[in-house]
Short mmCIF file of C-alpha atoms and ligand atoms in Angstrom, two decimals:
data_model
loop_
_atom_site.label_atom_id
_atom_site.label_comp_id
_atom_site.label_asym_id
_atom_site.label_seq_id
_atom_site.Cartn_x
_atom_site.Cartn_y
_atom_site.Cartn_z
CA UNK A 8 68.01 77.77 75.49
CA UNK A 9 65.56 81.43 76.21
CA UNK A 10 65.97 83.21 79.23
CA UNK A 11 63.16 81.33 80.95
CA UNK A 12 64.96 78.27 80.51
CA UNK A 13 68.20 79.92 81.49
CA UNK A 14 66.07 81.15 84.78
CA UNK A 15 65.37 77.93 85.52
CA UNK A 16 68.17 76.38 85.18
CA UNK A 17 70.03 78.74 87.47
CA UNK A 18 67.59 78.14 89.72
CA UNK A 19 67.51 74.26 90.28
CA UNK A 20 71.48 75.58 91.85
CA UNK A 21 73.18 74.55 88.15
CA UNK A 22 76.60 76.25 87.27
CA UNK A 23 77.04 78.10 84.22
CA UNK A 24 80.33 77.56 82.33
CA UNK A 25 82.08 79.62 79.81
CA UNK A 26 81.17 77.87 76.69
CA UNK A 27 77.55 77.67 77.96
CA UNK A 28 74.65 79.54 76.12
CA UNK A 29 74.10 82.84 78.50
CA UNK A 30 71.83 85.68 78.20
CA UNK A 31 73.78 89.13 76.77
CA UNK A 32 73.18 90.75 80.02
CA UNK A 33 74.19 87.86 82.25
CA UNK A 34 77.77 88.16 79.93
CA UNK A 35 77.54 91.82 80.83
CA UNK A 36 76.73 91.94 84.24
CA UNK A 37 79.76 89.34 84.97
CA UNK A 38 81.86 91.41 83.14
CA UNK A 39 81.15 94.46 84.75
CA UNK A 40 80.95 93.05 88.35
CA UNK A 41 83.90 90.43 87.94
CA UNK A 42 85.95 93.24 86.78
CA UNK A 43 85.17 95.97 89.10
CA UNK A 44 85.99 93.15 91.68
CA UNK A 45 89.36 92.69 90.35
CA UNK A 46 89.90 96.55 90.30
CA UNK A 47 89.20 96.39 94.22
CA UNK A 48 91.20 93.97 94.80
CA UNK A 49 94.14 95.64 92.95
CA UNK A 50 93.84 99.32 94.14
CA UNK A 51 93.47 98.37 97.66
CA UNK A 52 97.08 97.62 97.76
CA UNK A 53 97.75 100.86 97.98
CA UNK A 54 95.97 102.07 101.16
CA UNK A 55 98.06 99.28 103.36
CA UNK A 56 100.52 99.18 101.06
CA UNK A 57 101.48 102.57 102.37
CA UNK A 58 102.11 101.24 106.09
CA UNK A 59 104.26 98.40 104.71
CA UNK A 60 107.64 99.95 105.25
CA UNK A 61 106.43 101.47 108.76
CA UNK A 62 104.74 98.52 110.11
CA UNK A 63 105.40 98.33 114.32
CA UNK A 64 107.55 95.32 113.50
CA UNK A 65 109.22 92.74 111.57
CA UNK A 66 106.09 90.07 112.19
CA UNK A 67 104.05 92.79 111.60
CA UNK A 68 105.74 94.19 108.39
CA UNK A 69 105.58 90.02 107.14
CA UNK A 70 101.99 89.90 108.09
CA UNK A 71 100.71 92.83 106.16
CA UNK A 72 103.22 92.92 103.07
CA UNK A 73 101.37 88.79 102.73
CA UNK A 74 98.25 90.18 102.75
CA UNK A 75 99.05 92.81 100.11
CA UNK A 76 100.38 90.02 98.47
CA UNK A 77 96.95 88.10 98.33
CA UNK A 78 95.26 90.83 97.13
CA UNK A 79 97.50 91.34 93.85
CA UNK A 80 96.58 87.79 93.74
CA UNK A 81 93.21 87.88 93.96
CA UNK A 82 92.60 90.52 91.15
CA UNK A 83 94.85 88.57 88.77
CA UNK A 84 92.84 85.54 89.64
CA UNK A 85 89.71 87.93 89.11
CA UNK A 86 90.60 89.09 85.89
CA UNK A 87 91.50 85.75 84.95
CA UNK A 88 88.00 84.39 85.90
CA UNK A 89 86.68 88.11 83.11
CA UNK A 90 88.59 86.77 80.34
CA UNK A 91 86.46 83.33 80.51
CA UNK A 92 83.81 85.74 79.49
CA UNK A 93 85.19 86.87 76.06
CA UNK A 94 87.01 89.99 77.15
CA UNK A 95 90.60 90.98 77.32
CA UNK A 96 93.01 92.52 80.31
CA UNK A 97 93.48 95.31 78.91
CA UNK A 98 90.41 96.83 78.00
CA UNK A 99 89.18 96.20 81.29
CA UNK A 100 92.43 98.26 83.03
CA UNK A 101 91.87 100.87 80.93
CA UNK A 102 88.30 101.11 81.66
CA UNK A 103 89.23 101.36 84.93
CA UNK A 104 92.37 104.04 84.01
CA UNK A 105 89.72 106.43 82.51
CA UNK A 106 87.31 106.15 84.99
CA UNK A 107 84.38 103.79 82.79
CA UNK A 108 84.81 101.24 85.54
CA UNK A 109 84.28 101.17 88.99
CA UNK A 110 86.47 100.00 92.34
CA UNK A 111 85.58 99.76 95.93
CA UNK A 112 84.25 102.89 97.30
CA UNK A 113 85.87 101.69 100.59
CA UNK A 114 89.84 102.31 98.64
CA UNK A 115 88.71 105.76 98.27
CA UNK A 116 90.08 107.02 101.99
CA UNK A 117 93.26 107.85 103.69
CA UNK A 118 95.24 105.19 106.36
CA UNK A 119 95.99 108.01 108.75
CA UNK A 120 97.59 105.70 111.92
CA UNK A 121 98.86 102.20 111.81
CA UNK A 122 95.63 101.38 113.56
CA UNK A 123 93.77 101.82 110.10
CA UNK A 124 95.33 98.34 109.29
CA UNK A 125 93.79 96.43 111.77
CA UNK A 126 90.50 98.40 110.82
CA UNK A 127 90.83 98.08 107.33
CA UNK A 128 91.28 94.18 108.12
CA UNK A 129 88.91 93.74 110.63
CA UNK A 130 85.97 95.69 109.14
CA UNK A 131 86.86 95.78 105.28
CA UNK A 132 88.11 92.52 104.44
CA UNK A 133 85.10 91.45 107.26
CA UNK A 134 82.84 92.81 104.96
CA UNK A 135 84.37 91.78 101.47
CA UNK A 136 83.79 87.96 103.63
CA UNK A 137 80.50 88.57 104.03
CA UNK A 138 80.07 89.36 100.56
CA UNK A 139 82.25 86.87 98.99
CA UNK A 140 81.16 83.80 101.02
CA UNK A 141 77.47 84.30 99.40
CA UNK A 142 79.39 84.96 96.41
CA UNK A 143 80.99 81.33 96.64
CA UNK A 144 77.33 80.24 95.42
CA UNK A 145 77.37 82.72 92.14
CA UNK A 146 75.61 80.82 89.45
CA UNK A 147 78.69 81.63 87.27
CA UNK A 148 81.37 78.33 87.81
CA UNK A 149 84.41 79.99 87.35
CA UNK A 150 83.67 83.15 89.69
CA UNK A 151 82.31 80.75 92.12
CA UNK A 152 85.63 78.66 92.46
CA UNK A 153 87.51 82.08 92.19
CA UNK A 154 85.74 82.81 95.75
CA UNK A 155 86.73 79.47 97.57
CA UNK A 156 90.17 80.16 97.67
CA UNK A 157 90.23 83.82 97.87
CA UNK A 158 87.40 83.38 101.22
CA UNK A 159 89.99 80.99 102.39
CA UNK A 160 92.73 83.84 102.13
CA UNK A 161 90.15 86.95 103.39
CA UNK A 162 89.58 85.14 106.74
CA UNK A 163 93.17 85.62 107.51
CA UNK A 164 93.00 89.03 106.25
CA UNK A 165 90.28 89.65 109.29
CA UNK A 166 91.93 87.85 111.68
CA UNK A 167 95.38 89.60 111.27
CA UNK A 168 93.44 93.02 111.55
CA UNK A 169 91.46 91.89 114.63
CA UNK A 170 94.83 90.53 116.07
CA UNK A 171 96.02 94.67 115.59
CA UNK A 172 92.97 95.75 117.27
CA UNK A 173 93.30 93.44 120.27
CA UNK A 174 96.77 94.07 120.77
CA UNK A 175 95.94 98.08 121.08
CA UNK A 176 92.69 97.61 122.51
CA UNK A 177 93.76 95.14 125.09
CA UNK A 178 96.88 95.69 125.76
CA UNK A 179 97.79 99.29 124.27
CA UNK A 180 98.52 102.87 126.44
CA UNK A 181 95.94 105.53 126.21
CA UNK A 182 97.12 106.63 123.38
CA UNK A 183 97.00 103.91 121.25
CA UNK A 184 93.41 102.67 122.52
CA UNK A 185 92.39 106.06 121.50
CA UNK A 186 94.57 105.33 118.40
CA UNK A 187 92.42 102.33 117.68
CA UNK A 188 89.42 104.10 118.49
CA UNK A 189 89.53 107.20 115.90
CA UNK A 190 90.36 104.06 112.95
CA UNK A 191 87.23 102.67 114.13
CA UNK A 192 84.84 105.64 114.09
CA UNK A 193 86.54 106.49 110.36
CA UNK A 194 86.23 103.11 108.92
CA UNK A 195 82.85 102.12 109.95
CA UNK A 196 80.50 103.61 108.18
CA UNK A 197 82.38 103.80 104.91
CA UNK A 198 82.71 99.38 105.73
CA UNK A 199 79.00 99.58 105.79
CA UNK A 200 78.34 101.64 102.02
CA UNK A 201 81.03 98.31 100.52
CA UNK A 202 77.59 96.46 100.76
CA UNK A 203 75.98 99.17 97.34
CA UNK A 204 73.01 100.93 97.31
CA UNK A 205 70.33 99.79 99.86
CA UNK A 206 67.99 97.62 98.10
CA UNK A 207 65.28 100.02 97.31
CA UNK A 208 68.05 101.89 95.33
CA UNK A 209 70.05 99.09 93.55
CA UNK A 210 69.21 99.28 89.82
CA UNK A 211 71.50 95.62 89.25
CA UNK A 212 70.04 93.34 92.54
CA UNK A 213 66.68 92.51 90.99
CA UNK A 214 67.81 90.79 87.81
CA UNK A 215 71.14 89.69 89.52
CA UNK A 216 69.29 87.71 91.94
CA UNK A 217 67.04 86.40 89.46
CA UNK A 218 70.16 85.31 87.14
CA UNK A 219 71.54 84.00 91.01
CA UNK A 220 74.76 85.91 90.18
CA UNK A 221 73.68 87.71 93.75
CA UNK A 222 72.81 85.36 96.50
CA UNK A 223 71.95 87.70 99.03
CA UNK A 224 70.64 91.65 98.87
CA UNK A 225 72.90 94.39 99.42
CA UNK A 226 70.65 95.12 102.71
CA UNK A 227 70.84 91.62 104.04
CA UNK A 228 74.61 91.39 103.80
CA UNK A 229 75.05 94.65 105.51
CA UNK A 230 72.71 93.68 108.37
CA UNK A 231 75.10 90.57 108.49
CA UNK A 232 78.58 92.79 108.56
CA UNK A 233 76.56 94.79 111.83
CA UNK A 234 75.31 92.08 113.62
CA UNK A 235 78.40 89.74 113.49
CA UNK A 236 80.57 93.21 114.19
CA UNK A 237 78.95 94.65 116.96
CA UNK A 238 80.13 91.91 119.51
CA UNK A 239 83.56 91.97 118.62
CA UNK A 240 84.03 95.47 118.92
CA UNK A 241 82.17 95.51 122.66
CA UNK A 242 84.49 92.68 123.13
CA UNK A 243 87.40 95.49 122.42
CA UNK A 244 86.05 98.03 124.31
CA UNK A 245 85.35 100.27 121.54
CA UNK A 246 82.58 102.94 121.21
CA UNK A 247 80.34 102.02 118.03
CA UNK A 248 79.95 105.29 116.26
CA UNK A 249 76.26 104.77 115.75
CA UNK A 250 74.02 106.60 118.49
CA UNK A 251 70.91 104.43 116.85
CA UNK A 252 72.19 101.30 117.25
CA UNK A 253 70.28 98.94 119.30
CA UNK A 254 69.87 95.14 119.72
CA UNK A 255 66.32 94.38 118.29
CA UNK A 256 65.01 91.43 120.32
CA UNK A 257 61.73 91.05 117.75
CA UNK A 258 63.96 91.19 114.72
CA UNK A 259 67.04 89.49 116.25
CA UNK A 260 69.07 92.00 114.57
CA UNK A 261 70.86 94.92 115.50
CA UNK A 262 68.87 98.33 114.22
CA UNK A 263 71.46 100.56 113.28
CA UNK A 264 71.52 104.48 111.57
CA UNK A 265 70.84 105.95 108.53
CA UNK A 266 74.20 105.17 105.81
CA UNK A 267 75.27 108.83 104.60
CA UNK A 268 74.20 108.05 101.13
CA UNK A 269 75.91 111.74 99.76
CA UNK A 270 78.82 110.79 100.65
CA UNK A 271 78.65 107.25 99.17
CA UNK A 272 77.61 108.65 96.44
CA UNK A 273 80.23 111.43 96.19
CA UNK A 274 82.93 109.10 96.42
CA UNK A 275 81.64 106.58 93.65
CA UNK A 276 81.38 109.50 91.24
CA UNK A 277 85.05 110.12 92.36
CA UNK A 278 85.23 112.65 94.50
CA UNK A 279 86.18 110.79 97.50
CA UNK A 280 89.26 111.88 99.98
CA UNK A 281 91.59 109.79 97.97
CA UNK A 282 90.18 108.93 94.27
CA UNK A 283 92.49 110.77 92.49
CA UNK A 284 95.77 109.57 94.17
CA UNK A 285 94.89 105.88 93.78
CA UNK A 286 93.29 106.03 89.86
CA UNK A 287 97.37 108.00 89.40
CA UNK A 288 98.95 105.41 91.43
CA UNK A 289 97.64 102.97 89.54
CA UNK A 290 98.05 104.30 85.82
CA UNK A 291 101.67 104.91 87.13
CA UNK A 292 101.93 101.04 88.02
CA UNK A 293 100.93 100.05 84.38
CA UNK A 294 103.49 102.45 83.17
CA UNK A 295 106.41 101.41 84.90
CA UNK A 296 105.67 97.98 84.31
CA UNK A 297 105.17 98.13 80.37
CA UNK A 298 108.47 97.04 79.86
CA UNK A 299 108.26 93.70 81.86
CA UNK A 300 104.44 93.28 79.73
CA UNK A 301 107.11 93.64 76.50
CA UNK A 302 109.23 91.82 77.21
CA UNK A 303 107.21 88.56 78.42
CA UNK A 304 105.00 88.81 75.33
CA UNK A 305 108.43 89.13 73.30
CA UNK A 306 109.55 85.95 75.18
CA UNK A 307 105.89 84.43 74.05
CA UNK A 308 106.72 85.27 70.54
CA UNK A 309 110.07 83.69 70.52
CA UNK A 310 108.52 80.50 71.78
CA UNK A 311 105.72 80.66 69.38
CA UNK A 312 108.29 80.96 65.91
CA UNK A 313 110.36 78.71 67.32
CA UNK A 314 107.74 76.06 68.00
CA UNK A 315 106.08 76.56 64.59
CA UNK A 316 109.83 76.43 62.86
CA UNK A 317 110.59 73.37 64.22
CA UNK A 318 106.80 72.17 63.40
N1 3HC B 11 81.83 101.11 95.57
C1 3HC B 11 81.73 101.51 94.27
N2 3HC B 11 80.64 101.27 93.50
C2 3HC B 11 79.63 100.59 94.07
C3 3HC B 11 79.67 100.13 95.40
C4 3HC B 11 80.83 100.43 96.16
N3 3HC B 11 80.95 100.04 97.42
N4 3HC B 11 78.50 99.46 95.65
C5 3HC B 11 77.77 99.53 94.52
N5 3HC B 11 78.44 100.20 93.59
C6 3HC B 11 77.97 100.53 92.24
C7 3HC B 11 77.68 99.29 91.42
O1 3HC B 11 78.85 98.87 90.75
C8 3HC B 11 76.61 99.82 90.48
O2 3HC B 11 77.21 100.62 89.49
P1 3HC B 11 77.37 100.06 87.99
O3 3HC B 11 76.05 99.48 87.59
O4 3HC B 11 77.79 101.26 87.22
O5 3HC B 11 78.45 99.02 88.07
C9 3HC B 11 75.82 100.80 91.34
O6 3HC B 11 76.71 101.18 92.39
C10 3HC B 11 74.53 100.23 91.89
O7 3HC B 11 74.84 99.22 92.82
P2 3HC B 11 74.12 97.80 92.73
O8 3HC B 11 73.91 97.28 94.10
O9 3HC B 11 72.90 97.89 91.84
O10 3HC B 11 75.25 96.99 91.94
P3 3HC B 11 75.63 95.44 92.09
O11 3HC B 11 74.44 94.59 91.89
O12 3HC B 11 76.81 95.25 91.23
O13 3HC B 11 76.08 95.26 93.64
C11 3HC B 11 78.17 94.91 94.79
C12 3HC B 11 77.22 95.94 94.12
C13 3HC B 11 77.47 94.34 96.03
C14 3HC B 11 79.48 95.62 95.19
C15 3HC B 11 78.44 93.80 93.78
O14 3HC B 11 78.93 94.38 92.61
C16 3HC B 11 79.46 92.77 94.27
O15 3HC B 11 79.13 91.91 95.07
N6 3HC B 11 80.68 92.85 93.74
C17 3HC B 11 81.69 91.82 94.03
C18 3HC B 11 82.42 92.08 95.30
C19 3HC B 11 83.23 93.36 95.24
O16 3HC B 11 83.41 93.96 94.24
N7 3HC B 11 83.69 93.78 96.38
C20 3HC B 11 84.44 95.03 96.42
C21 3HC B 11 85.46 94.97 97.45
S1 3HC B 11 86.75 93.85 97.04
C22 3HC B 11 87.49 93.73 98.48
O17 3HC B 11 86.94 94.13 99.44
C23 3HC B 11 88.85 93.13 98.53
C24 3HC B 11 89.26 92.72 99.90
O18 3HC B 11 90.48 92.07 99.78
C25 3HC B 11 89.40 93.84 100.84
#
């Protein structure tokens, strides 16, 4: 098979398996998207993480230390769904560990108030849905079924973090509306820059979409994210922090502000509030846990000798 044919062939909606002939750059896209996925997934653990031993209460501390759960999950299942393309675990983590690969721009800020929860859940894991619903129809099979279950799992990620917002919103004090409020103006905009580069300045979309790894544009599944949001947070009571939003009756979609694109930027080269902290916590977490890495792949070898001994 060429790349026409390969074109083609994505395009008539066929899946692309591991042992199938790919292009290079379809391999290396995959590789570098799949994998910066999983390193998403993985370091944001740490900004809930951080509220699970001063959640409000016991449901609450269940609720969230589940969902922290899923996400270790998800990255394992992530970097599960890399290796089908011919690369190992580890090179990816330390790819990530020196800074070659990329994670969620979004992982890159502080959880200041317990309110940050149900924002992060609400409006982050509302807009990793958004994205990873269109990216249940990847051309690549095995990151495609990697999406079914872990959509199934991110819609109770937004729901539990609405469920926070509601119960401060709606039936909070002062304090905590205003609580729920300040998350909200800090977590919007950076919910909005999860989506890339607008289209006009995403080197990867083009060929992506042509290769249907991308279903949608970066654009189109921001507007998404905005127009699905907007209601919900009227329905809370909450001020968006957007003086140029407007509902746009010809468009049928909400016209919203300019997306600080410095400080996206900033915080993708690393120099976001919290870059540092989580790339540390993170090589600390592979350190601490090279003994249990030992001692399973010592376990492995046993196996292995005594299999082929008694061969
Ligand atoms: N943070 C960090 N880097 C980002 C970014 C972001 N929010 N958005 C884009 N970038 C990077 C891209 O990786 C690319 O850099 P690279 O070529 O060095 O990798 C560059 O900016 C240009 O962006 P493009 O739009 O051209 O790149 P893509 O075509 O890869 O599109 C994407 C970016 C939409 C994020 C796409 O990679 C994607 O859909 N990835 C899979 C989903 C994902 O990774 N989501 C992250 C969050 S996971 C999550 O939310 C977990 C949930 O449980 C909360």
């Amino acid at each position: 098979m060429n790349n026409d044919a390969f074109v083609a062939y994505v395009a008539a909606e066929n899946k692309v398996e591991a042992k199938d002939w790919m292009p290079d750059g379809y391999r290396k896209t995959l590789i570098r998207q799949i994998a910066q996925h999983a390193h998403s997934e993985v370091v944001g653990m740490l900004p809930e993480g951080n509220w699970i031993t001063r959640a409000p209460s016991l449901r609450r501390k269940a609720i969230l230390l589940s969902k922290v759960q899923d996400e270790a999950g998800h990255g394992l299942y992530l970097y599960c769904a890399a290796e089908t393309l011919g690369v190992d675990r580890d090179t990816l983590i330390n790819e990530l560990h020196i800074g070659k690969a990329k994670y969620s721009s979004i992982f890159n800020y502080p959880t200041i108030s317990w309110a940050d929860i149900g924002a992060i859940g609400w409006l982050v894991d509302g807009s990793a849905i958004v994205n990873q619903v269109s990216l249940q129809r990847t051309s690549y099979g095995p990151y495609s079924r990697a999406m079914v279950k872990i959509c199934k799992e991110e819609s109770f990620h937004q729901r539990q973090g609405y469920e926070i917002m509601i119960a401060l919103c709606k039936h909070g004090n002062a304090a905590q509306k205003k609580m729920a409020q300040d998350a909200f103006n800090r977590w919007w905009w950076p919910s909005l820059m999860m989506f890339g580069p607008s289209d006009a300045h995403s080197p990867n979309s083009a060929q992506s979409m042509e290769w249907r790894i991308k279903r949608h544009s970066n654009d189109e599944l921001r507007q998404k994210m905005v127009d699905m949001t907007v209601p919900q947070a009227e329905y809370l009571g909450l001020t968006i922090p957007d003086p140029h939003l407007k509902w746009n009756e010809e468009r049928g979609h909400y016209d919203f502000g300019e997306i600080d694109w410095t400080e996206f930027n900033e915080v993708v080269k690393g120099n976001g509030p919290c870059n540092k902290e989580r790339l540390n916590a993170r090589k600390k977490a592979y350190d601490d846990g090279a003994w249990v890495r030992e001692a399973a792949s010592a376990y492995a070898a046993k196996k292995l000798k005594r299999a082929v001994d008694a061969a």
